Short mmCIF file of C-alpha atoms in Angstrom, two decimals:
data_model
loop_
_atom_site.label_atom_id
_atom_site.label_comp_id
_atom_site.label_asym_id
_atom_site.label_seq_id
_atom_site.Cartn_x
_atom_site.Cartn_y
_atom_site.Cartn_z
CA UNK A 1231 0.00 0.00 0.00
CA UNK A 1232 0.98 3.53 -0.78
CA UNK A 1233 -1.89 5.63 -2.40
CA UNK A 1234 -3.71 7.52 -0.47
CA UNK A 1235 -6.72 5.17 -2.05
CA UNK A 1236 -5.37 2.21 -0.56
CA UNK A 1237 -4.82 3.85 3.01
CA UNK A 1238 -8.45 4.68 2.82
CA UNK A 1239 -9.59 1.17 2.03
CA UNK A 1240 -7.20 -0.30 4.64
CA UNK A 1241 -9.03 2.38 7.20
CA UNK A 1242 -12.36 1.65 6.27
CA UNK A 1243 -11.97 -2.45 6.58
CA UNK A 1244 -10.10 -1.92 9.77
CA UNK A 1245 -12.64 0.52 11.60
CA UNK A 1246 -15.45 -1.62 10.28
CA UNK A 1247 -13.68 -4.24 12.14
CA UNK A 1248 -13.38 -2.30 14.72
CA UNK A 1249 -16.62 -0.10 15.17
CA UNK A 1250 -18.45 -3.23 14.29
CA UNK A 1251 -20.50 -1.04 11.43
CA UNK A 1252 -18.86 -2.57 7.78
CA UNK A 1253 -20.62 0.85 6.22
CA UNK A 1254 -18.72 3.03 7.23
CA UNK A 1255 -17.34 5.68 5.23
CA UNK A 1256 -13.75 7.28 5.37
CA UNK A 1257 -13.50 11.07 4.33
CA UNK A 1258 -11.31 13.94 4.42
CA UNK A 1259 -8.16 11.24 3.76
CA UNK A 1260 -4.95 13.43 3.43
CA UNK A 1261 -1.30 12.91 4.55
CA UNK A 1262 0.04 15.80 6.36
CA UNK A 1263 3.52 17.39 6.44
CA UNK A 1264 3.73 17.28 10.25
CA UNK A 1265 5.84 14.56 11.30
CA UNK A 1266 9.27 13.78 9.97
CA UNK A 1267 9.72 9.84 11.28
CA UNK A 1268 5.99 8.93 10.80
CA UNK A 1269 3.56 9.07 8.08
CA UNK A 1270 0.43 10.55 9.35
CA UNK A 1271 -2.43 10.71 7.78
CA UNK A 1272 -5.61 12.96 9.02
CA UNK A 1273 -9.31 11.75 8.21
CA UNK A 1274 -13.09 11.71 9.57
CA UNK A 1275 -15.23 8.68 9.80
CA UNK A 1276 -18.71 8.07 9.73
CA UNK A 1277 -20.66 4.91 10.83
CA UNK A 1278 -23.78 3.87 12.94
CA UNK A 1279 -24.01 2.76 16.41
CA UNK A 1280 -26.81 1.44 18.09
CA UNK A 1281 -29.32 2.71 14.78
CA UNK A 1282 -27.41 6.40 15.04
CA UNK A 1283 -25.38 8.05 12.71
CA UNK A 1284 -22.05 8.87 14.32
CA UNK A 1285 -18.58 10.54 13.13
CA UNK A 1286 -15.16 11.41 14.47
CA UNK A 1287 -12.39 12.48 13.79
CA UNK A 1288 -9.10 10.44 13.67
CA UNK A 1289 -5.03 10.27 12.85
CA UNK A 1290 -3.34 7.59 11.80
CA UNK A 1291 0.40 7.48 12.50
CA UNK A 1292 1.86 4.72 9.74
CA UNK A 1293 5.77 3.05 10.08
CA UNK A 1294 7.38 4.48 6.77
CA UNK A 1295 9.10 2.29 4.12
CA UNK A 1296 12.25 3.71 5.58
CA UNK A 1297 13.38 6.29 8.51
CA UNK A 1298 16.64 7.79 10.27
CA UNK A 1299 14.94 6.15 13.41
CA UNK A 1300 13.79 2.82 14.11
CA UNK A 1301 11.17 3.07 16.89
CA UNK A 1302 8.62 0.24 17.86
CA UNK A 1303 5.25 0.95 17.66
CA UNK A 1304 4.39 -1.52 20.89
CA UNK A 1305 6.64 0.72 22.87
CA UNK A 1306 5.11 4.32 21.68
CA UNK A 1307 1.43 2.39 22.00
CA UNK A 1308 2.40 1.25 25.72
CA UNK A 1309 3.70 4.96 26.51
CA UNK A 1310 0.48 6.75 24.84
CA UNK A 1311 -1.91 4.14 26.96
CA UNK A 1312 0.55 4.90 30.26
CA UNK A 1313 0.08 8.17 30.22
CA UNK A 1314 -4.37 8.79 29.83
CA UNK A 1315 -5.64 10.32 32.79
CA UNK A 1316 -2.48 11.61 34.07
CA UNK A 1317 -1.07 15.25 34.28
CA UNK A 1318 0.77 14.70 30.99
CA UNK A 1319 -2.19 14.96 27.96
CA UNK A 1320 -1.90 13.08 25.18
CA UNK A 1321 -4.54 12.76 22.71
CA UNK A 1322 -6.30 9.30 22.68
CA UNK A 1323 -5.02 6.20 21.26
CA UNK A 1324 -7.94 4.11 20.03
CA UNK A 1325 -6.63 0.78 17.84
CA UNK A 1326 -2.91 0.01 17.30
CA UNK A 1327 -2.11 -2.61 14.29
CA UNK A 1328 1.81 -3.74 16.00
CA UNK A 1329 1.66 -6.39 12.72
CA UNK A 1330 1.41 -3.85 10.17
CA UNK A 1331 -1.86 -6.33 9.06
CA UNK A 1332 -4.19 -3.40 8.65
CA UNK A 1333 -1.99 -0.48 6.58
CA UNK A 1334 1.27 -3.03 5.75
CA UNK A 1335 3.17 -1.28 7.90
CA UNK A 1336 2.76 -1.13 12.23
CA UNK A 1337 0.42 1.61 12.70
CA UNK A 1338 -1.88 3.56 15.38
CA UNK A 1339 -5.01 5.54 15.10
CA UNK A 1340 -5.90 8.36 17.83
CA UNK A 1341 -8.67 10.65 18.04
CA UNK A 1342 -7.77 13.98 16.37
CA UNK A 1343 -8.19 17.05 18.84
CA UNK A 1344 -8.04 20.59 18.92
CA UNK A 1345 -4.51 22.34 18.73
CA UNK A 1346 -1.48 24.34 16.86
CA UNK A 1347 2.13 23.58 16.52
CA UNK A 1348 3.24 26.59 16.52
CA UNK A 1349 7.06 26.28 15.70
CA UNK A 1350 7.27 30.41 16.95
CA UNK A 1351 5.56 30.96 19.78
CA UNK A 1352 8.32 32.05 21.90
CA UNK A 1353 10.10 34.12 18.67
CA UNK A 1354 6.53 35.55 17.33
CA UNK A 1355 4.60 38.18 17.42
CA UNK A 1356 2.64 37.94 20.81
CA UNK A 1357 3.65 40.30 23.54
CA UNK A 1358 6.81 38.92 25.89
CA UNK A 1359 4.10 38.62 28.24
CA UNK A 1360 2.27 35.88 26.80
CA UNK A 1361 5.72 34.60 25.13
CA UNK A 1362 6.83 34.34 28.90
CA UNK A 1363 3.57 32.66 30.05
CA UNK A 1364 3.93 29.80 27.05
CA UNK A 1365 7.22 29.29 27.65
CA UNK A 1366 6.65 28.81 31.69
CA UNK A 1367 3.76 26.37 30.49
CA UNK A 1368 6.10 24.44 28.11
CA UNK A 1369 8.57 23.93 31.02
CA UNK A 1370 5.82 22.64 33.48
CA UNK A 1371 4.31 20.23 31.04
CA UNK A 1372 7.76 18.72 30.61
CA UNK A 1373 8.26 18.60 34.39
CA UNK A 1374 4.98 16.80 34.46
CA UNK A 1375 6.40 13.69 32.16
CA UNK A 1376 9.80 13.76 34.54
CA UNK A 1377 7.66 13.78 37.58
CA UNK A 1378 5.13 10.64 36.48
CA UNK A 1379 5.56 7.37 38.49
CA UNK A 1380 6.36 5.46 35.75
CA UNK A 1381 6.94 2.12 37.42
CA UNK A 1382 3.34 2.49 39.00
CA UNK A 1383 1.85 3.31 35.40
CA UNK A 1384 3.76 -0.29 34.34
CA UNK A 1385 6.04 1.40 31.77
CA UNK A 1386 8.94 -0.34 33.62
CA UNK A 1387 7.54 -3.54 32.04
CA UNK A 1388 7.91 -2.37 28.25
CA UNK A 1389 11.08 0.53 28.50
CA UNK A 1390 14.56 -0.69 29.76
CA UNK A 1391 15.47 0.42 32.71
CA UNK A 1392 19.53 1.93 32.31
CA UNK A 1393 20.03 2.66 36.03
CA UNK A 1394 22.23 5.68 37.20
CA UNK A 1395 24.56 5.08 33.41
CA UNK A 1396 21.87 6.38 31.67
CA UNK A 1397 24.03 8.65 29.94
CA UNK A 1398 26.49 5.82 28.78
CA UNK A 1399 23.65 3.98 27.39
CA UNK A 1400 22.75 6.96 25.62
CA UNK A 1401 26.19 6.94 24.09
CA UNK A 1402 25.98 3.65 23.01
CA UNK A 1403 22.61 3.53 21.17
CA UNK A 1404 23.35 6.59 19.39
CA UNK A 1405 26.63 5.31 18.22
CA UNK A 1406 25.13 2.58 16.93
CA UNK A 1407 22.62 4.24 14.87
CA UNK A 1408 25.88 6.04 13.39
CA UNK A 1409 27.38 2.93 12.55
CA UNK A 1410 24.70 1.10 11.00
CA UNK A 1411 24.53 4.32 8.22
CA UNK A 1412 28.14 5.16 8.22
CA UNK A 1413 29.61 5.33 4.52
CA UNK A 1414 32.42 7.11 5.58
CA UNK A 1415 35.26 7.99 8.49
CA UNK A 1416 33.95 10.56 10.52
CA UNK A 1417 36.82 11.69 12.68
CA UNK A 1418 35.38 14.82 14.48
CA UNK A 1419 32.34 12.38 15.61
CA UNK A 1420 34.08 9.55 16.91
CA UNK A 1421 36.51 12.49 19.01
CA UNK A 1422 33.28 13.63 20.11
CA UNK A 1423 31.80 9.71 21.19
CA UNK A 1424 35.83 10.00 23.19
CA UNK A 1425 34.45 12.83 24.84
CA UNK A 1426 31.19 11.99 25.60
CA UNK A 1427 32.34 8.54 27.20
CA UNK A 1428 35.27 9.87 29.38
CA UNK A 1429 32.74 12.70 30.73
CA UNK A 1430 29.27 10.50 30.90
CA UNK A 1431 27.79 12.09 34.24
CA UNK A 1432 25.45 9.91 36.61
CA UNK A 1433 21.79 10.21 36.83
CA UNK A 1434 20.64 11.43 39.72
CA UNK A 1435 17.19 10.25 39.04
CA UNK A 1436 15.38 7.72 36.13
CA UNK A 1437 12.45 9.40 34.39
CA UNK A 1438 10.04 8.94 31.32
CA UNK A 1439 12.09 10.85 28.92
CA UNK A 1440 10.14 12.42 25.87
CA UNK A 1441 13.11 12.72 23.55
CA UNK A 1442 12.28 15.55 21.02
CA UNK A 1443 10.36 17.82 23.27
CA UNK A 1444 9.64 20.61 20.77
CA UNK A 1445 6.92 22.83 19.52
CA UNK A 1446 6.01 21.11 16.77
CA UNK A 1447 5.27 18.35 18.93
CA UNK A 1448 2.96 19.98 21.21
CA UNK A 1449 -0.32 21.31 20.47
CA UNK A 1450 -1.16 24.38 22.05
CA UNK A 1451 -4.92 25.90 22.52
CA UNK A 1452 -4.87 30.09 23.32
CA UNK A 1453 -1.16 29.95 25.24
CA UNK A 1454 -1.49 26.63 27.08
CA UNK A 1455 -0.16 23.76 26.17
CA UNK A 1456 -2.93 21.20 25.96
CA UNK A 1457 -1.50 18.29 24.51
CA UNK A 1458 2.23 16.66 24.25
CA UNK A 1459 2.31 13.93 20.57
CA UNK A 1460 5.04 11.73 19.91
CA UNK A 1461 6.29 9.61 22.01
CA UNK A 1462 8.40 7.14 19.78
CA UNK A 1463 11.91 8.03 21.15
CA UNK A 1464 10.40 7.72 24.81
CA UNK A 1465 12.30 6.04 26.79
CA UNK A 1466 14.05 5.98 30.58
CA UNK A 1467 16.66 7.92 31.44
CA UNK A 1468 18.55 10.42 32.85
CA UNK A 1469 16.22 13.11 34.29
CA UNK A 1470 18.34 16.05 32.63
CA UNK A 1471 18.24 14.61 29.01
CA UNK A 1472 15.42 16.21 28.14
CA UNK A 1473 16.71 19.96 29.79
CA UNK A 1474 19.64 19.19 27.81
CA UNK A 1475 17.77 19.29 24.08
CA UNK A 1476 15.60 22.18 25.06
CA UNK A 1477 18.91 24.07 26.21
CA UNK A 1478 20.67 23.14 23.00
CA UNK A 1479 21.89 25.87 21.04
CA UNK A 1480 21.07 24.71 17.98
CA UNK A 1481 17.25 25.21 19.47
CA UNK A 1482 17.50 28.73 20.88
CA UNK A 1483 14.95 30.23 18.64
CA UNK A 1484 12.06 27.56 19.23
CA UNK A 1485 12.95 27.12 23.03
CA UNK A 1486 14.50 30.50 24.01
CA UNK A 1487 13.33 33.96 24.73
CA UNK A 1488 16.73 35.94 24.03
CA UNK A 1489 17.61 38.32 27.34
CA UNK A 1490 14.61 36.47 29.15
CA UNK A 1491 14.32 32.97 28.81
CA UNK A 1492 17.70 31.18 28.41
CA UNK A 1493 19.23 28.10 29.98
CA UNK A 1494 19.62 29.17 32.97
CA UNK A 1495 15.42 30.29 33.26
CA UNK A 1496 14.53 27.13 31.78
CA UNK A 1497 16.96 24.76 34.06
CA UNK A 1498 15.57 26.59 37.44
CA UNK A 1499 11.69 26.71 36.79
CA UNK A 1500 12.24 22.79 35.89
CA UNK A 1501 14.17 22.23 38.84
CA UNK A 1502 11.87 23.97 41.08
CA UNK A 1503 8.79 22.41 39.60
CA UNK A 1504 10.60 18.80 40.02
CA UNK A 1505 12.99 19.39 42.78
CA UNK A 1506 15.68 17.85 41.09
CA UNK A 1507 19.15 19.33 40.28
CA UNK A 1508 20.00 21.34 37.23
CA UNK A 1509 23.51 20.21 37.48
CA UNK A 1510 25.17 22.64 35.28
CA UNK A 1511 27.88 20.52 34.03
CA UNK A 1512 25.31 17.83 33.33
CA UNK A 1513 23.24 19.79 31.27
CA UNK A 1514 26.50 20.60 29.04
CA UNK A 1515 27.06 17.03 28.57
CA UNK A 1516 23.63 16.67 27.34
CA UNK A 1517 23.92 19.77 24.97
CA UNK A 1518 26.92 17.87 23.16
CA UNK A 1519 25.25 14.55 22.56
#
């Protein structure tokens, strides 16, 4: 399957399935550009239920023939289902296909809700006021996801647990990924991987780490963030990992407010909200991996 034609026959069988109504009509079928690792693909439905005509509306998030990142699809499904009805929103997850049966590749489908990326917010054209007030909300809602009890929410049966050498681990998954592609020596990457091992800090704490937590993966309503979406590079780790992306440099103008939100801002609001450490050095470590 490919064509947009075929993804709409392969939803229609597979809600019929699963709506238990084999009329029922997808509509509004179009990929969207949001989502770099994913294809997703935004539709409505319409069926019958109990003699009434019902509709929703729904995303499907489909493996691609080939990505920079291979993610498992029972992982992000077990991380989306851990986290309903806790402090962290996600949008819900309705069916997940981990066989790839339904689209030919491992897919989910959530309800669609109500939201923006807005890549900007922070660098736009509201007043530093409101800037201020989204970027205080950003910081909370990612506090939130350090601050869930993931071992009572039973993610510690489906994520490895790395222990305090979360940061090694780190190191060594991403240095695979780099070997597995490599066509070439890269000499100022493996000095960094040298680096990066001989100066691998402790983690002070094991958290649900979101692992691209970015605008264009949250959806905002007015300036509140009201919902966090995807969750394939979750994973546990080192409670700073995620401080060190936003921090990155290379992220200043989605994550920054230059003169008023910096790394420094964003490291003690986090730290206050979670009462962990913003251990400076740390945080640098994070910035170079």
């Amino acid at each position: 399957m490919g064509a947009a034609e075929d993804i709409g026959e392969g939803l229609a069988r597979w809600l019929a399935d699963e709506l238990g109504d084999p009329a029922v009509k997808i509509e509004n079928l179009a990929r969207t550009s949001v989502g770099f690792s994913r294809e997703n693909w935004v539709f409505d439905a319409v069926w019958h239920e109990n003699g009434q005509s019902r509709s929703g509306r729904f995303i499907a998030r489909r493996d691609p023939a080939g990505s920079v990142l291979d993610t498992d699809r029972r992982v992000e499904g077990a991380v989306l289902k851990s986290l309903e009805g806790t402090a962290v929103p996600v949008p819900p997850t309705l069916w997940i296909d981990f066989e790839g049966t339904r689209l030919g590749r491992p897919s989910i489908v959530m309800e669609r809700v109500d939201g923006i990326c807005d890549y900007m917010a922070l660098n736009g054209t509201r007043p530093l006021d409101r800037r201020s007030v989204i970027a205080h909300r950003r910081s909370d809602r990612l506090a939130d996801i350090h601050l869930l009890d993931w071992r009572a929410r039973g993610l510690g049966q489906v994520l490895a647990y790395p222990g305090p050498n979360a940061a090694s681990a780190a190191v060594d998954h991403w240095e695979g990924v780099l070997r597995r592609v490599q066509l070439e020596p890269e000499p100022e990457l493996d000095l960094a991987i040298a680096w990066l091992r001989a100066h691998a800090p402790t983690s002070q704490a094991t958290v649900l780490v979101h692992g691209d937590f970015k605008p264009g993966n949250v959806l905002m309503q007015g300036d509140d963030v009201a919902y966090v979406l995807d969750w394939e590079t979750a994973h546990l780790g080192d409670s700073l990992e995620d401080i060190g992306w936003v921090t990155n440099p290379l992220r200043a103008g989605e994550q920054q407010i230059a003169g008023h939100w910096g790394p420094a801002e964003i490291a003690a609001r986090w730290s206050e909200r979670t009462g962990f450490a913003a251990d400076a050095k740390s945080i640098r470590w994070w910035n170079v991996l």
